[in-house]
C-alpha cells in the first residue's frame, strides 16, 4: 500500500489540503482493505468513527424507506471520501454503503480527521465545500424527482454514467448495475425501469448485452421527455 503522501487519490478530495507531516501521520494510523462486490462497507445506524477514502472502485449509498425498500441516493467513486458528514455531526450513519464492484479503501480514524479539522483551515474549508456540493446535488435530485418523468430521469442517469465512468472496448458502460439498481436510482419500480430501457433500445438510443448497456444516441437521450 502507498503512503498518503505518495497517493494520487488525495488530489480528488479534501486530503489535498494537508501538509507532508500530516499525511505521514495519517499514513501511520490508517488501515487499508479490499472490499468485494456486494460487500457492505457500513450500515445505516452504525457509528463509522472515521472516514473512508475510496482508492479504487464504486459503491452505492442506500437509504431504507418506511416500506422497507432500499433507495439508492448516490454512487460514490474513486477519490471520494465517505463518512465525513456523520463524523462532523457526531451522528450514526444515515446510509448504507455497498460495493458495486471490487474496491480498495483506506479508513482514517475519527481522531485524526478531527485533529486536522481543528488545526488546518484549508482542510476544513475543503471538507465544507465537498459537503456543500453534496447538498447541491441532493437539491437537484429532489427537483428532478418532482418535475421530470421517469423516462427523463433514466435518460439523465445513462448520460451521467457514460460521462462519469469509463467505457470498455466495445463502448459499454464500465459500471454494471442491475435493473433493480437503475430503478432505485431514479425512484421507480424495477418493472418500469426494465420497460423503459427496452423502449430506449427499440428507439435506438441504447444497445444492451445482458446487464451491459451502451449509449448509442446521446442527443436522443437528451431529448427524452
Short mmCIF file of C-alpha atoms in Angstrom, two decimals:
data_model
loop_
_atom_site.label_atom_id
_atom_site.label_comp_id
_atom_site.label_asym_id
_atom_site.label_seq_id
_atom_site.Cartn_x
_atom_site.Cartn_y
_atom_site.Cartn_z
CA UNK A 1 0.00 0.00 0.00
CA UNK A 2 1.26 3.50 -0.87
CA UNK A 3 1.53 6.22 1.74
CA UNK A 4 -0.96 9.08 1.76
CA UNK A 5 1.82 11.43 0.70
CA UNK A 6 2.52 9.36 -2.43
CA UNK A 7 -1.10 8.53 -3.25
CA UNK A 8 -2.53 10.46 -6.21
CA UNK A 9 -6.09 9.88 -4.97
CA UNK A 10 -5.76 12.62 -2.35
CA UNK A 11 -5.82 15.19 -5.16
CA UNK A 12 -9.52 14.40 -5.68
CA UNK A 13 -10.68 15.18 -2.12
CA UNK A 14 -10.04 17.38 0.91
CA UNK A 15 -6.86 15.46 1.85
CA UNK A 16 -5.03 17.53 -0.76
CA UNK A 17 -5.04 20.41 1.73
CA UNK A 18 -2.90 18.51 4.24
CA UNK A 19 0.83 19.01 4.54
CA UNK A 20 3.59 16.41 4.40
CA UNK A 21 3.76 15.84 8.15
CA UNK A 22 0.01 15.42 8.48
CA UNK A 23 -0.09 12.94 5.60
CA UNK A 24 2.74 10.93 7.17
CA UNK A 25 0.84 10.91 10.48
CA UNK A 26 -2.35 9.69 8.80
CA UNK A 27 -0.45 7.01 6.88
CA UNK A 28 0.81 5.64 10.18
CA UNK A 29 -2.68 5.05 11.57
CA UNK A 30 -4.88 4.37 8.54
CA UNK A 31 -5.98 0.85 7.62
CA UNK A 32 -6.37 -0.29 4.02
CA UNK A 33 -8.52 -3.15 2.84
CA UNK A 34 -10.18 -4.71 -0.18
CA UNK A 35 -13.98 -4.92 -0.41
CA UNK A 36 -15.54 -7.44 -2.78
CA UNK A 37 -18.55 -6.74 -5.00
CA UNK A 38 -21.76 -6.80 -2.96
CA UNK A 39 -20.00 -6.49 0.40
CA UNK A 40 -21.30 -3.92 2.89
CA UNK A 41 -18.79 -1.29 3.96
CA UNK A 42 -21.03 0.06 6.71
CA UNK A 43 -24.74 0.00 7.52
CA UNK A 44 -27.33 2.62 8.28
CA UNK A 45 -27.43 3.22 12.02
CA UNK A 46 -23.80 2.24 12.62
CA UNK A 47 -21.15 4.50 14.13
CA UNK A 48 -18.47 4.89 11.48
CA UNK A 49 -15.88 6.56 13.76
CA UNK A 50 -13.77 7.73 10.87
CA UNK A 51 -13.61 8.48 7.18
CA UNK A 52 -13.19 6.13 4.22
CA UNK A 53 -11.12 7.24 1.25
CA UNK A 54 -12.10 5.37 -1.93
CA UNK A 55 -8.83 4.41 -3.59
CA UNK A 56 -10.41 2.25 -6.30
CA UNK A 57 -13.92 1.09 -7.15
CA UNK A 58 -17.52 2.21 -6.84
CA UNK A 59 -20.08 1.82 -4.08
CA UNK A 60 -23.73 2.73 -3.76
CA UNK A 61 -25.20 4.59 -0.81
CA UNK A 62 -28.69 3.40 0.08
CA UNK A 63 -31.40 4.60 2.46
CA UNK A 64 -34.02 2.27 3.91
CA UNK A 65 -37.51 3.72 3.41
CA UNK A 66 -40.53 3.28 5.65
CA UNK A 67 -41.87 0.49 3.43
CA UNK A 68 -38.66 -1.49 3.78
CA UNK A 69 -37.32 -0.69 0.31
CA UNK A 70 -33.73 0.44 -0.23
CA UNK A 71 -33.40 3.67 -2.20
CA UNK A 72 -30.05 4.41 -3.83
CA UNK A 73 -29.23 8.05 -3.14
CA UNK A 74 -25.74 8.26 -4.61
CA UNK A 75 -22.92 6.42 -6.34
CA UNK A 76 -19.53 7.00 -4.69
CA UNK A 77 -16.48 6.75 -6.93
CA UNK A 78 -12.70 6.63 -6.77
CA UNK A 79 -11.32 9.67 -4.95
CA UNK A 80 -14.42 10.35 -2.87
CA UNK A 81 -14.48 10.45 0.92
CA UNK A 82 -17.17 8.60 2.86
CA UNK A 83 -18.37 9.25 6.39
CA UNK A 84 -17.34 12.87 6.86
CA UNK A 85 -20.91 14.07 7.47
CA UNK A 86 -21.50 11.57 10.27
CA UNK A 87 -18.11 12.41 11.71
CA UNK A 88 -18.67 16.17 11.79
CA UNK A 89 -22.21 15.86 13.18
CA UNK A 90 -21.18 13.09 15.60
CA UNK A 91 -24.18 11.04 14.48
CA UNK A 92 -24.61 7.46 13.38
CA UNK A 93 -24.60 6.79 9.66
CA UNK A 94 -27.79 7.72 7.84
CA UNK A 95 -26.93 5.48 4.89
CA UNK A 96 -25.64 2.02 3.99
CA UNK A 97 -22.61 1.67 1.69
CA UNK A 98 -22.46 -1.39 -0.61
CA UNK A 99 -19.69 -2.18 -3.10
CA UNK A 100 -20.88 -2.15 -6.73
CA UNK A 101 -17.62 -3.76 -7.81
CA UNK A 102 -14.40 -4.79 -6.10
CA UNK A 103 -12.98 -1.87 -4.14
CA UNK A 104 -9.85 -0.75 -2.34
CA UNK A 105 -10.48 1.66 0.54
CA UNK A 106 -8.46 3.33 3.27
CA UNK A 107 -10.01 4.04 6.67
CA UNK A 108 -8.78 7.07 8.63
CA UNK A 109 -9.77 7.14 12.33
CA UNK A 110 -12.03 9.91 13.60
CA UNK A 111 -9.41 11.40 15.95
CA UNK A 112 -7.02 12.05 13.05
CA UNK A 113 -9.63 13.83 10.92
CA UNK A 114 -10.82 15.92 13.86
CA UNK A 115 -7.19 16.84 14.59
CA UNK A 116 -6.85 18.31 11.10
CA UNK A 117 -10.29 19.93 11.10
CA UNK A 118 -9.40 21.93 14.21
CA UNK A 119 -5.88 22.87 13.11
CA UNK A 120 -5.99 23.25 9.32
CA UNK A 121 -8.32 25.92 7.94
CA UNK A 122 -7.76 24.88 4.31
CA UNK A 123 -8.66 21.28 5.09
CA UNK A 124 -11.79 22.37 6.98
CA UNK A 125 -12.86 24.63 4.10
CA UNK A 126 -12.33 21.88 1.52
CA UNK A 127 -14.36 19.46 3.64
CA UNK A 128 -17.19 22.00 3.96
CA UNK A 129 -17.13 22.67 0.23
CA UNK A 130 -17.43 18.97 -0.52
CA UNK A 131 -20.40 18.62 1.82
CA UNK A 132 -21.98 21.73 0.27
CA UNK A 133 -21.58 20.13 -3.16
CA UNK A 134 -23.35 17.01 -1.89
CA UNK A 135 -26.23 19.16 -0.62
CA UNK A 136 -26.49 20.89 -4.02
CA UNK A 137 -26.65 17.51 -5.76
CA UNK A 138 -29.32 16.37 -3.30
CA UNK A 139 -31.35 19.52 -4.06
CA UNK A 140 -31.15 18.80 -7.79
CA UNK A 141 -32.27 15.22 -7.25
CA UNK A 142 -35.32 16.39 -5.30
CA UNK A 143 -36.30 18.78 -8.11
CA UNK A 144 -35.75 16.09 -10.77
CA UNK A 145 -37.90 13.61 -8.85
CA UNK A 146 -40.70 16.17 -8.66
CA UNK A 147 -40.56 17.65 -12.17
CA UNK A 148 -39.03 15.10 -14.55
CA UNK A 149 -40.65 11.96 -15.89
CA UNK A 150 -39.16 8.54 -15.14
CA UNK A 151 -38.04 8.36 -18.79
CA UNK A 152 -36.17 11.65 -18.41
CA UNK A 153 -34.57 10.61 -15.14
CA UNK A 154 -33.43 7.29 -16.60
CA UNK A 155 -32.04 9.02 -19.70
CA UNK A 156 -30.17 11.51 -17.48
CA UNK A 157 -28.76 8.63 -15.43
CA UNK A 158 -27.43 6.85 -18.52
CA UNK A 159 -25.76 10.05 -19.72
CA UNK A 160 -24.28 10.61 -16.25
CA UNK A 161 -22.88 7.08 -16.09
CA UNK A 162 -21.33 7.44 -19.53
CA UNK A 163 -19.66 10.79 -18.80
CA UNK A 164 -18.56 9.90 -15.25
CA UNK A 165 -17.23 6.37 -15.74
CA UNK A 166 -15.09 4.71 -18.35
CA UNK A 167 -16.46 2.52 -21.12
CA UNK A 168 -14.97 -0.78 -22.24
CA UNK A 169 -13.51 -1.54 -25.67
CA UNK A 170 -16.99 -2.18 -27.04
CA UNK A 171 -18.28 1.14 -25.76
CA UNK A 172 -20.38 -0.41 -22.99
CA UNK A 173 -20.60 1.29 -19.60
CA UNK A 174 -17.83 0.01 -17.34
CA UNK A 175 -20.06 0.23 -14.27
CA UNK A 176 -22.51 -2.67 -14.40
CA UNK A 177 -25.70 -2.13 -12.42
CA UNK A 178 -28.67 -4.42 -12.00
CA UNK A 179 -32.03 -3.34 -13.39
CA UNK A 180 -33.15 -3.00 -9.76
CA UNK A 181 -30.27 -0.58 -9.15
CA UNK A 182 -31.37 1.52 -12.14
CA UNK A 183 -34.90 1.58 -10.74
CA UNK A 184 -33.72 2.58 -7.28
CA UNK A 185 -31.52 5.36 -8.63
CA UNK A 186 -34.39 7.04 -10.49
CA UNK A 187 -37.13 6.23 -7.98
CA UNK A 188 -39.35 3.80 -9.85
CA UNK A 189 -40.37 0.14 -9.85
CA UNK A 190 -37.95 -2.38 -11.33
CA UNK A 191 -40.56 -3.41 -13.91
CA UNK A 192 -40.85 0.21 -15.08
CA UNK A 193 -37.08 0.57 -15.43
CA UNK A 194 -36.89 -2.65 -17.45
CA UNK A 195 -39.74 -1.49 -19.71
CA UNK A 196 -38.22 1.94 -20.33
CA UNK A 197 -34.75 0.52 -21.04
CA UNK A 198 -36.40 -1.81 -23.54
CA UNK A 199 -38.11 1.19 -25.16
CA UNK A 200 -34.80 3.06 -25.33
CA UNK A 201 -33.29 0.05 -27.08
CA UNK A 202 -36.13 -0.13 -29.63
CA UNK A 203 -35.76 3.60 -30.27
CA UNK A 204 -32.05 3.15 -30.98
CA UNK A 205 -30.93 5.21 -28.02
CA UNK A 206 -29.01 2.38 -26.35
CA UNK A 207 -27.90 -1.18 -27.02
CA UNK A 208 -27.62 -3.95 -24.44
CA UNK A 209 -25.84 -7.25 -23.91
CA UNK A 210 -27.02 -8.94 -20.74
CA UNK A 211 -26.61 -6.37 -17.94
CA UNK A 212 -24.26 -4.25 -20.03
CA UNK A 213 -25.58 -1.03 -21.58
CA UNK A 214 -24.09 1.10 -24.35
CA UNK A 215 -25.21 4.65 -25.06
CA UNK A 216 -25.76 4.93 -28.81
CA UNK A 217 -27.63 8.21 -29.32
CA UNK A 218 -26.53 10.92 -26.87
CA UNK A 219 -28.60 13.70 -28.40
CA UNK A 220 -31.62 11.42 -28.48
CA UNK A 221 -31.32 10.71 -24.75
CA UNK A 222 -31.05 14.44 -24.05
CA UNK A 223 -34.34 14.99 -25.92
CA UNK A 224 -36.27 12.33 -23.99
CA UNK A 225 -39.47 13.62 -22.42
#
